[in-house]
Short mmCIF file of C-alpha atoms in Angstrom, two decimals:
data_model
loop_
_atom_site.label_atom_id
_atom_site.label_comp_id
_atom_site.label_asym_id
_atom_site.label_seq_id
_atom_site.Cartn_x
_atom_site.Cartn_y
_atom_site.Cartn_z
CA UNK A 1 22.81 19.05 -35.77
CA UNK A 2 21.31 16.88 -38.38
CA UNK A 3 24.82 15.57 -39.57
CA UNK A 4 25.77 14.78 -35.98
CA UNK A 5 22.37 13.05 -35.40
CA UNK A 6 22.93 10.89 -38.44
CA UNK A 7 26.43 10.06 -37.45
CA UNK A 8 25.17 8.94 -34.09
CA UNK A 9 22.67 6.66 -35.61
CA UNK A 10 25.33 5.06 -37.86
CA UNK A 11 27.44 4.51 -34.90
CA UNK A 12 24.76 2.90 -32.94
CA UNK A 13 23.64 0.72 -35.92
CA UNK A 14 27.42 -0.59 -36.37
CA UNK A 15 27.69 -1.10 -32.70
CA UNK A 16 24.28 -2.99 -32.71
CA UNK A 17 25.48 -5.64 -35.27
CA UNK A 18 29.18 -5.95 -33.68
CA UNK A 19 27.44 -6.59 -30.33
CA UNK A 20 25.91 -9.87 -31.70
CA UNK A 21 29.27 -11.14 -32.78
CA UNK A 22 30.96 -10.65 -29.25
CA UNK A 23 30.64 -13.34 -26.47
CA UNK A 24 31.69 -16.54 -25.11
CA UNK A 25 30.17 -18.11 -28.42
CA UNK A 26 31.61 -15.76 -31.11
CA UNK A 27 29.71 -15.37 -34.32
CA UNK A 28 30.92 -14.10 -37.68
CA UNK A 29 29.00 -11.28 -39.19
CA UNK A 30 27.68 -13.47 -41.95
CA UNK A 31 26.15 -15.83 -39.26
CA UNK A 32 24.43 -12.70 -37.80
CA UNK A 33 22.99 -11.59 -41.17
CA UNK A 34 21.95 -15.24 -41.94
CA UNK A 35 20.12 -15.57 -38.57
CA UNK A 36 18.39 -11.97 -38.92
CA UNK A 37 17.41 -12.38 -42.61
CA UNK A 38 16.71 -15.88 -42.56
CA UNK A 39 13.86 -15.25 -40.06
CA UNK A 40 12.41 -12.16 -41.78
CA UNK A 41 12.64 -13.55 -45.46
CA UNK A 42 12.62 -17.42 -45.75
CA UNK A 43 11.79 -18.57 -42.19
CA UNK A 44 14.95 -20.67 -42.07
CA UNK A 45 16.66 -21.55 -38.78
CA UNK A 46 19.91 -22.71 -37.24
CA UNK A 47 19.42 -23.84 -33.76
CA UNK A 48 22.41 -22.77 -31.95
CA UNK A 49 23.00 -19.58 -33.92
CA UNK A 50 19.30 -18.61 -33.49
CA UNK A 51 19.37 -19.29 -29.75
CA UNK A 52 22.25 -17.18 -29.31
CA UNK A 53 21.04 -14.38 -31.47
CA UNK A 54 17.28 -14.19 -30.70
CA UNK A 55 17.26 -15.56 -27.01
CA UNK A 56 20.28 -14.25 -25.47
CA UNK A 57 22.06 -11.56 -27.34
CA UNK A 58 19.05 -9.60 -29.03
CA UNK A 59 17.07 -8.89 -25.71
CA UNK A 60 20.31 -8.05 -23.96
CA UNK A 61 21.34 -5.47 -26.81
CA UNK A 62 17.93 -4.04 -26.90
CA UNK A 63 17.78 -3.71 -23.18
CA UNK A 64 21.03 -1.94 -23.13
CA UNK A 65 19.92 0.52 -25.79
CA UNK A 66 16.69 1.35 -24.10
CA UNK A 67 18.15 1.63 -20.54
CA UNK A 68 21.06 3.81 -21.77
CA UNK A 69 18.68 6.10 -23.62
CA UNK A 70 16.17 6.35 -20.70
CA UNK A 71 18.92 7.17 -18.15
CA UNK A 72 20.59 9.84 -20.44
CA UNK A 73 17.21 11.36 -21.39
CA UNK A 74 16.04 11.46 -17.73
CA UNK A 75 19.49 13.01 -16.51
CA UNK A 76 19.22 15.68 -19.27
CA UNK A 77 15.76 16.56 -18.14
CA UNK A 78 16.58 16.77 -14.45
CA UNK A 79 19.60 18.69 -15.05
CA UNK A 80 17.68 21.34 -16.90
CA UNK A 81 14.69 21.01 -14.51
CA UNK A 82 16.74 21.64 -11.49
CA UNK A 83 19.21 24.10 -13.20
CA UNK A 84 22.04 22.20 -11.84
CA UNK A 85 24.52 20.21 -14.15
CA UNK A 86 25.49 17.82 -11.19
CA UNK A 87 21.96 16.15 -10.92
CA UNK A 88 21.43 12.64 -11.96
CA UNK A 89 18.08 10.52 -12.55
CA UNK A 90 18.15 9.06 -8.93
CA UNK A 91 17.97 12.65 -7.35
CA UNK A 92 14.33 11.91 -6.00
CA UNK A 93 15.08 8.42 -4.79
CA UNK A 94 13.94 6.36 -7.73
CA UNK A 95 16.98 3.93 -7.82
CA UNK A 96 16.86 3.49 -3.92
CA UNK A 97 13.19 2.69 -4.10
CA UNK A 98 13.64 0.28 -6.79
CA UNK A 99 16.57 -1.42 -5.02
CA UNK A 100 14.44 -1.90 -2.03
CA UNK A 101 11.49 -3.16 -3.99
CA UNK A 102 13.98 -5.59 -5.78
CA UNK A 103 15.42 -6.69 -2.54
CA UNK A 104 12.04 -7.46 -0.93
CA UNK A 105 10.98 -9.36 -4.12
CA UNK A 106 14.12 -11.49 -3.90
CA UNK A 107 13.45 -12.05 -0.15
CA UNK A 108 9.78 -12.89 -0.55
CA UNK A 109 9.50 -14.84 -3.99
CA UNK A 110 12.54 -14.86 -6.09
CA UNK A 111 10.33 -14.90 -9.05
CA UNK A 112 11.79 -12.69 -11.76
CA UNK A 113 8.55 -11.00 -12.92
CA UNK A 114 7.62 -10.28 -9.29
CA UNK A 115 11.06 -8.83 -8.56
CA UNK A 116 10.60 -6.42 -11.50
CA UNK A 117 6.97 -5.39 -10.42
CA UNK A 118 8.01 -4.83 -6.92
CA UNK A 119 11.15 -2.76 -8.04
CA UNK A 120 8.96 -0.66 -10.36
CA UNK A 121 6.14 -0.03 -7.67
CA UNK A 122 8.65 0.92 -4.88
CA UNK A 123 10.37 3.38 -7.30
CA UNK A 124 7.24 5.16 -7.74
CA UNK A 125 6.40 4.98 -4.05
CA UNK A 126 9.69 6.69 -3.25
CA UNK A 127 9.38 9.46 -5.71
CA UNK A 128 5.67 10.04 -4.73
CA UNK A 129 6.89 10.30 -1.16
CA UNK A 130 9.51 12.74 -2.00
CA UNK A 131 7.12 14.78 -4.18
CA UNK A 132 4.46 14.85 -1.37
CA UNK A 133 6.89 15.98 1.21
CA UNK A 134 8.21 18.82 -0.90
CA UNK A 135 4.62 20.07 -1.47
CA UNK A 136 3.95 20.52 2.41
CA UNK A 137 7.50 22.24 2.79
CA UNK A 138 7.39 26.11 2.58
CA UNK A 139 9.94 27.93 0.48
CA UNK A 140 11.63 27.32 -2.73
CA UNK A 141 9.79 24.46 -4.55
CA UNK A 142 12.83 23.16 -6.35
CA UNK A 143 15.01 23.05 -3.23
CA UNK A 144 12.44 21.41 -1.28
CA UNK A 145 11.98 18.68 -3.94
CA UNK A 146 15.88 18.03 -4.01
CA UNK A 147 16.06 17.77 -0.10
CA UNK A 148 13.02 15.62 0.02
CA UNK A 149 14.40 13.24 -2.59
CA UNK A 150 17.59 12.91 -0.60
CA UNK A 151 15.87 12.14 2.56
CA UNK A 152 13.80 9.46 0.93
CA UNK A 153 16.77 7.96 -0.91
CA UNK A 154 18.59 7.66 2.38
CA UNK A 155 15.57 6.09 4.08
CA UNK A 156 15.21 3.37 1.25
CA UNK A 157 18.91 2.76 1.33
CA UNK A 158 18.62 1.84 5.06
CA UNK A 159 15.65 -0.26 4.33
CA UNK A 160 17.84 -2.09 1.67
CA UNK A 161 20.63 -2.69 4.27
CA UNK A 162 17.73 -4.05 6.54
CA UNK A 163 16.53 -6.57 3.89
CA UNK A 164 20.17 -7.62 3.24
CA UNK A 165 20.75 -8.17 7.06
CA UNK A 166 17.71 -10.55 7.39
CA UNK A 167 18.41 -12.13 3.87
CA UNK A 168 19.65 -15.78 3.57
CA UNK A 169 23.57 -15.27 3.24
CA UNK A 170 23.66 -18.36 1.10
CA UNK A 171 21.26 -17.84 -1.60
CA UNK A 172 19.29 -14.66 -1.07
CA UNK A 173 21.92 -12.07 -0.13
CA UNK A 174 24.27 -12.67 -3.04
CA UNK A 175 21.16 -12.33 -5.50
CA UNK A 176 20.41 -8.83 -3.93
CA UNK A 177 23.94 -7.78 -3.97
CA UNK A 178 24.29 -8.63 -7.73
CA UNK A 179 21.10 -7.14 -8.70
CA UNK A 180 22.17 -3.68 -7.02
CA UNK A 181 25.35 -3.70 -9.04
CA UNK A 182 23.45 -3.79 -12.26
CA UNK A 183 23.58 -6.34 -15.11
CA UNK A 184 21.82 -7.35 -18.42
CA UNK A 185 22.64 -10.98 -17.96
CA UNK A 186 19.38 -11.99 -17.03
CA UNK A 187 17.29 -9.93 -19.44
CA UNK A 188 14.84 -11.83 -21.71
CA UNK A 189 12.17 -10.98 -24.21
CA UNK A 190 9.40 -10.85 -21.54
CA UNK A 191 11.29 -8.41 -19.62
CA UNK A 192 11.62 -6.10 -22.53
CA UNK A 193 7.79 -6.28 -23.14
CA UNK A 194 7.30 -5.49 -19.52
CA UNK A 195 9.31 -2.27 -19.75
CA UNK A 196 8.91 -0.99 -23.29
CA UNK A 197 5.55 0.47 -22.93
CA UNK A 198 6.31 2.89 -19.85
CA UNK A 199 9.77 3.55 -21.50
CA UNK A 200 8.24 4.58 -24.99
CA UNK A 201 5.44 6.39 -23.34
CA UNK A 202 7.66 8.47 -21.01
CA UNK A 203 10.34 9.29 -23.61
CA UNK A 204 7.61 10.24 -26.25
CA UNK A 205 6.00 12.76 -23.83
CA UNK A 206 9.21 14.44 -22.79
CA UNK A 207 10.35 14.73 -26.33
CA UNK A 208 6.89 16.43 -27.08
CA UNK A 209 7.13 18.96 -24.39
CA UNK A 210 10.97 19.48 -24.37
CA UNK A 211 10.78 23.06 -25.67
CA UNK A 212 9.06 23.99 -22.50
CA UNK A 213 12.15 22.78 -20.46
CA UNK A 214 14.00 25.92 -22.12
CA UNK A 215 11.36 28.06 -20.65
CA UNK A 216 11.32 26.44 -17.21
CA UNK A 217 15.27 26.74 -16.99
CA UNK A 218 14.89 30.46 -17.02
CA UNK A 219 13.13 30.37 -13.72
CA UNK A 220 9.49 29.95 -12.49
CA UNK A 221 8.59 33.62 -12.85
CA UNK A 222 9.79 33.83 -16.42
CA UNK A 223 7.88 30.51 -17.16
CA UNK A 224 4.58 31.79 -15.78
CA UNK A 225 4.93 34.91 -17.66
CA UNK A 226 5.35 32.96 -20.88
CA UNK A 227 2.26 31.00 -20.03
CA UNK A 228 3.68 27.75 -18.71
CA UNK A 229 1.77 26.20 -15.57
CA UNK A 230 4.87 25.45 -13.62
CA UNK A 231 3.24 23.25 -10.80
CA UNK A 232 1.53 21.06 -13.45
CA UNK A 233 4.51 20.89 -15.85
CA UNK A 234 6.88 20.14 -12.92
CA UNK A 235 4.61 17.13 -11.89
CA UNK A 236 4.50 15.97 -15.50
CA UNK A 237 8.32 16.05 -15.68
CA UNK A 238 8.79 14.18 -12.45
CA UNK A 239 6.11 11.42 -13.41
CA UNK A 240 7.65 10.95 -16.84
CA UNK A 241 11.34 10.79 -15.77
CA UNK A 242 10.34 8.41 -12.87
CA UNK A 243 8.28 6.30 -15.38
CA UNK A 244 11.35 5.79 -17.68
CA UNK A 245 13.90 5.47 -14.92
CA UNK A 246 11.95 2.92 -12.76
CA UNK A 247 11.32 1.02 -16.00
CA UNK A 248 15.07 1.03 -16.78
CA UNK A 249 16.14 0.10 -13.22
CA UNK A 250 13.59 -2.76 -12.80
CA UNK A 251 15.04 -4.65 -15.82
CA UNK A 252 18.68 -3.87 -15.27
CA UNK A 253 19.40 -3.01 -11.64
CA UNK A 254 21.00 0.03 -10.38
CA UNK A 255 23.50 1.55 -13.18
CA UNK A 256 24.88 4.77 -12.02
CA UNK A 257 26.60 7.72 -13.67
CA UNK A 258 25.05 7.43 -17.16
CA UNK A 259 22.51 10.01 -16.47
CA UNK A 260 25.02 12.33 -14.85
CA UNK A 261 27.93 12.15 -17.54
CA UNK A 262 26.11 11.73 -20.94
CA UNK A 263 24.18 14.96 -20.95
CA UNK A 264 27.29 16.86 -20.51
CA UNK A 265 28.73 15.15 -23.72
CA UNK A 266 25.48 15.91 -25.36
CA UNK A 267 25.74 19.55 -24.52
CA UNK A 268 29.29 19.76 -25.81
CA UNK A 269 27.98 18.41 -29.11
CA UNK A 270 24.56 20.43 -29.42
CA UNK A 271 24.57 22.94 -26.82
CA UNK A 272 22.04 23.39 -24.07
CA UNK A 273 18.82 23.46 -26.17
CA UNK A 274 16.62 20.76 -24.98
CA UNK A 275 15.03 20.40 -28.25
CA UNK A 276 18.30 19.08 -29.77
CA UNK A 277 19.86 18.00 -26.33
CA UNK A 278 17.19 15.28 -25.49
CA UNK A 279 17.51 13.26 -28.95
CA UNK A 280 21.21 13.46 -28.95
CA UNK A 281 21.63 12.46 -25.16
CA UNK A 282 19.32 9.53 -25.76
CA UNK A 283 21.45 8.34 -28.76
CA UNK A 284 24.58 8.76 -26.67
CA UNK A 285 23.34 6.93 -23.81
CA UNK A 286 22.30 4.09 -25.84
CA UNK A 287 25.77 3.92 -27.58
CA UNK A 288 27.61 4.19 -24.28
CA UNK A 289 25.71 1.59 -22.32
CA UNK A 290 25.81 -0.89 -25.27
CA UNK A 291 29.55 -0.39 -25.51
CA UNK A 292 30.17 -0.66 -21.80
CA UNK A 293 28.23 -3.71 -21.67
CA UNK A 294 30.26 -5.40 -24.47
CA UNK A 295 33.10 -4.60 -22.43
CA UNK A 296 31.55 -6.17 -19.31
CA UNK A 297 30.82 -9.36 -20.96
CA UNK A 298 33.93 -10.03 -22.66
CA UNK A 299 36.85 -8.44 -20.66
CA UNK A 300 36.95 -11.26 -18.05
CA UNK A 301 36.24 -14.88 -17.93
CA UNK A 302 33.50 -14.12 -15.53
CA UNK A 303 30.89 -11.26 -16.39
CA UNK A 304 31.56 -7.97 -14.72
CA UNK A 305 28.46 -6.21 -13.18
CA UNK A 306 27.90 -3.11 -15.51
CA UNK A 307 27.47 -0.77 -12.47
CA UNK A 308 30.91 -1.24 -11.56
CA UNK A 309 32.37 -0.21 -14.77
CA UNK A 310 30.20 2.80 -15.22
CA UNK A 311 31.25 4.09 -11.83
CA UNK A 312 34.85 3.52 -12.61
CA UNK A 313 34.48 5.62 -15.70
CA UNK A 314 31.94 8.10 -14.24
CA UNK A 315 33.74 9.06 -11.11
CA UNK A 316 36.80 10.55 -12.83
CA UNK A 317 34.49 12.39 -15.25
CA UNK A 318 32.45 13.84 -12.33
CA UNK A 319 35.71 14.94 -10.91
CA UNK A 320 36.54 16.77 -14.16
CA UNK A 321 33.28 18.32 -14.28
CA UNK A 322 33.67 19.88 -10.73
CA UNK A 323 37.25 21.22 -11.86
CA UNK A 324 35.90 22.92 -14.83
CA UNK A 325 32.61 24.52 -13.45
CA UNK A 326 32.41 27.51 -11.52
CA UNK A 327 33.23 27.38 -7.84
CA UNK A 328 30.39 29.72 -7.08
CA UNK A 329 28.23 26.68 -6.41
CA UNK A 330 29.96 25.80 -3.18
#
């Protein structure tokens, strides 16, 4: 486990440096080192290089790492929480809620900070609605939560379509459509400051209580017998996963499949133990999304929205999972 973790850290560090070199304005590795070390040690500046490194690529690279880690950890937690390997972070409608909030923000204001705040708030409203509905439904609590999430996600998807229908087709509609496809092109340092606190807070809490996920995965009765308050713990998991997923979506748009496929790769490396799975999934998610973002911004003359490429890669992997798993689910 330790060797694999160190190897993943090395891969992420190498990819972090290489990402600075790639782009429409290519940089040599010496330019990157001079820019990074110049600020730290002697305060020297090279105007064009510093602008590219610190104002454009650094926030984008950090955003890709943070969003990838958040989506992968949230997916790993939810797959254990719901005891279903085909669950993703948007199971409770967080992505649809954020998409609706962003669409409304673009329609009303167009200001970047307002769009992010609106996406974040609506993501929480969607999940809170799903959780509230599940509490009044009798029967299996987990099944009720899943069904409530599906209903809320469908409702907010319809509301997104309504906003797109009334939006200005010349200006607002393209912006809404592009946001929904996901991208790091517009991420700046202020966006990272907005998202960093909830992301770090949610991930820290999940890592601290990850051993209880192993207990909860055995079933509610077994968890209660071992002293775990399932209702309170279930609420804590939902809040933390919503916190990190909503923070990720509000700065990057909707990026699908990361939270579904990365935890499976993590399990193939370290097994199903959440004490090992969550840190490894976070690193794998960061590596994966940073790698995909580098492809998206360098593959074509125009930048490809990252949600398109993650779907192209994720869909075949999803089919592979369905073919490999037991058919008893269906």
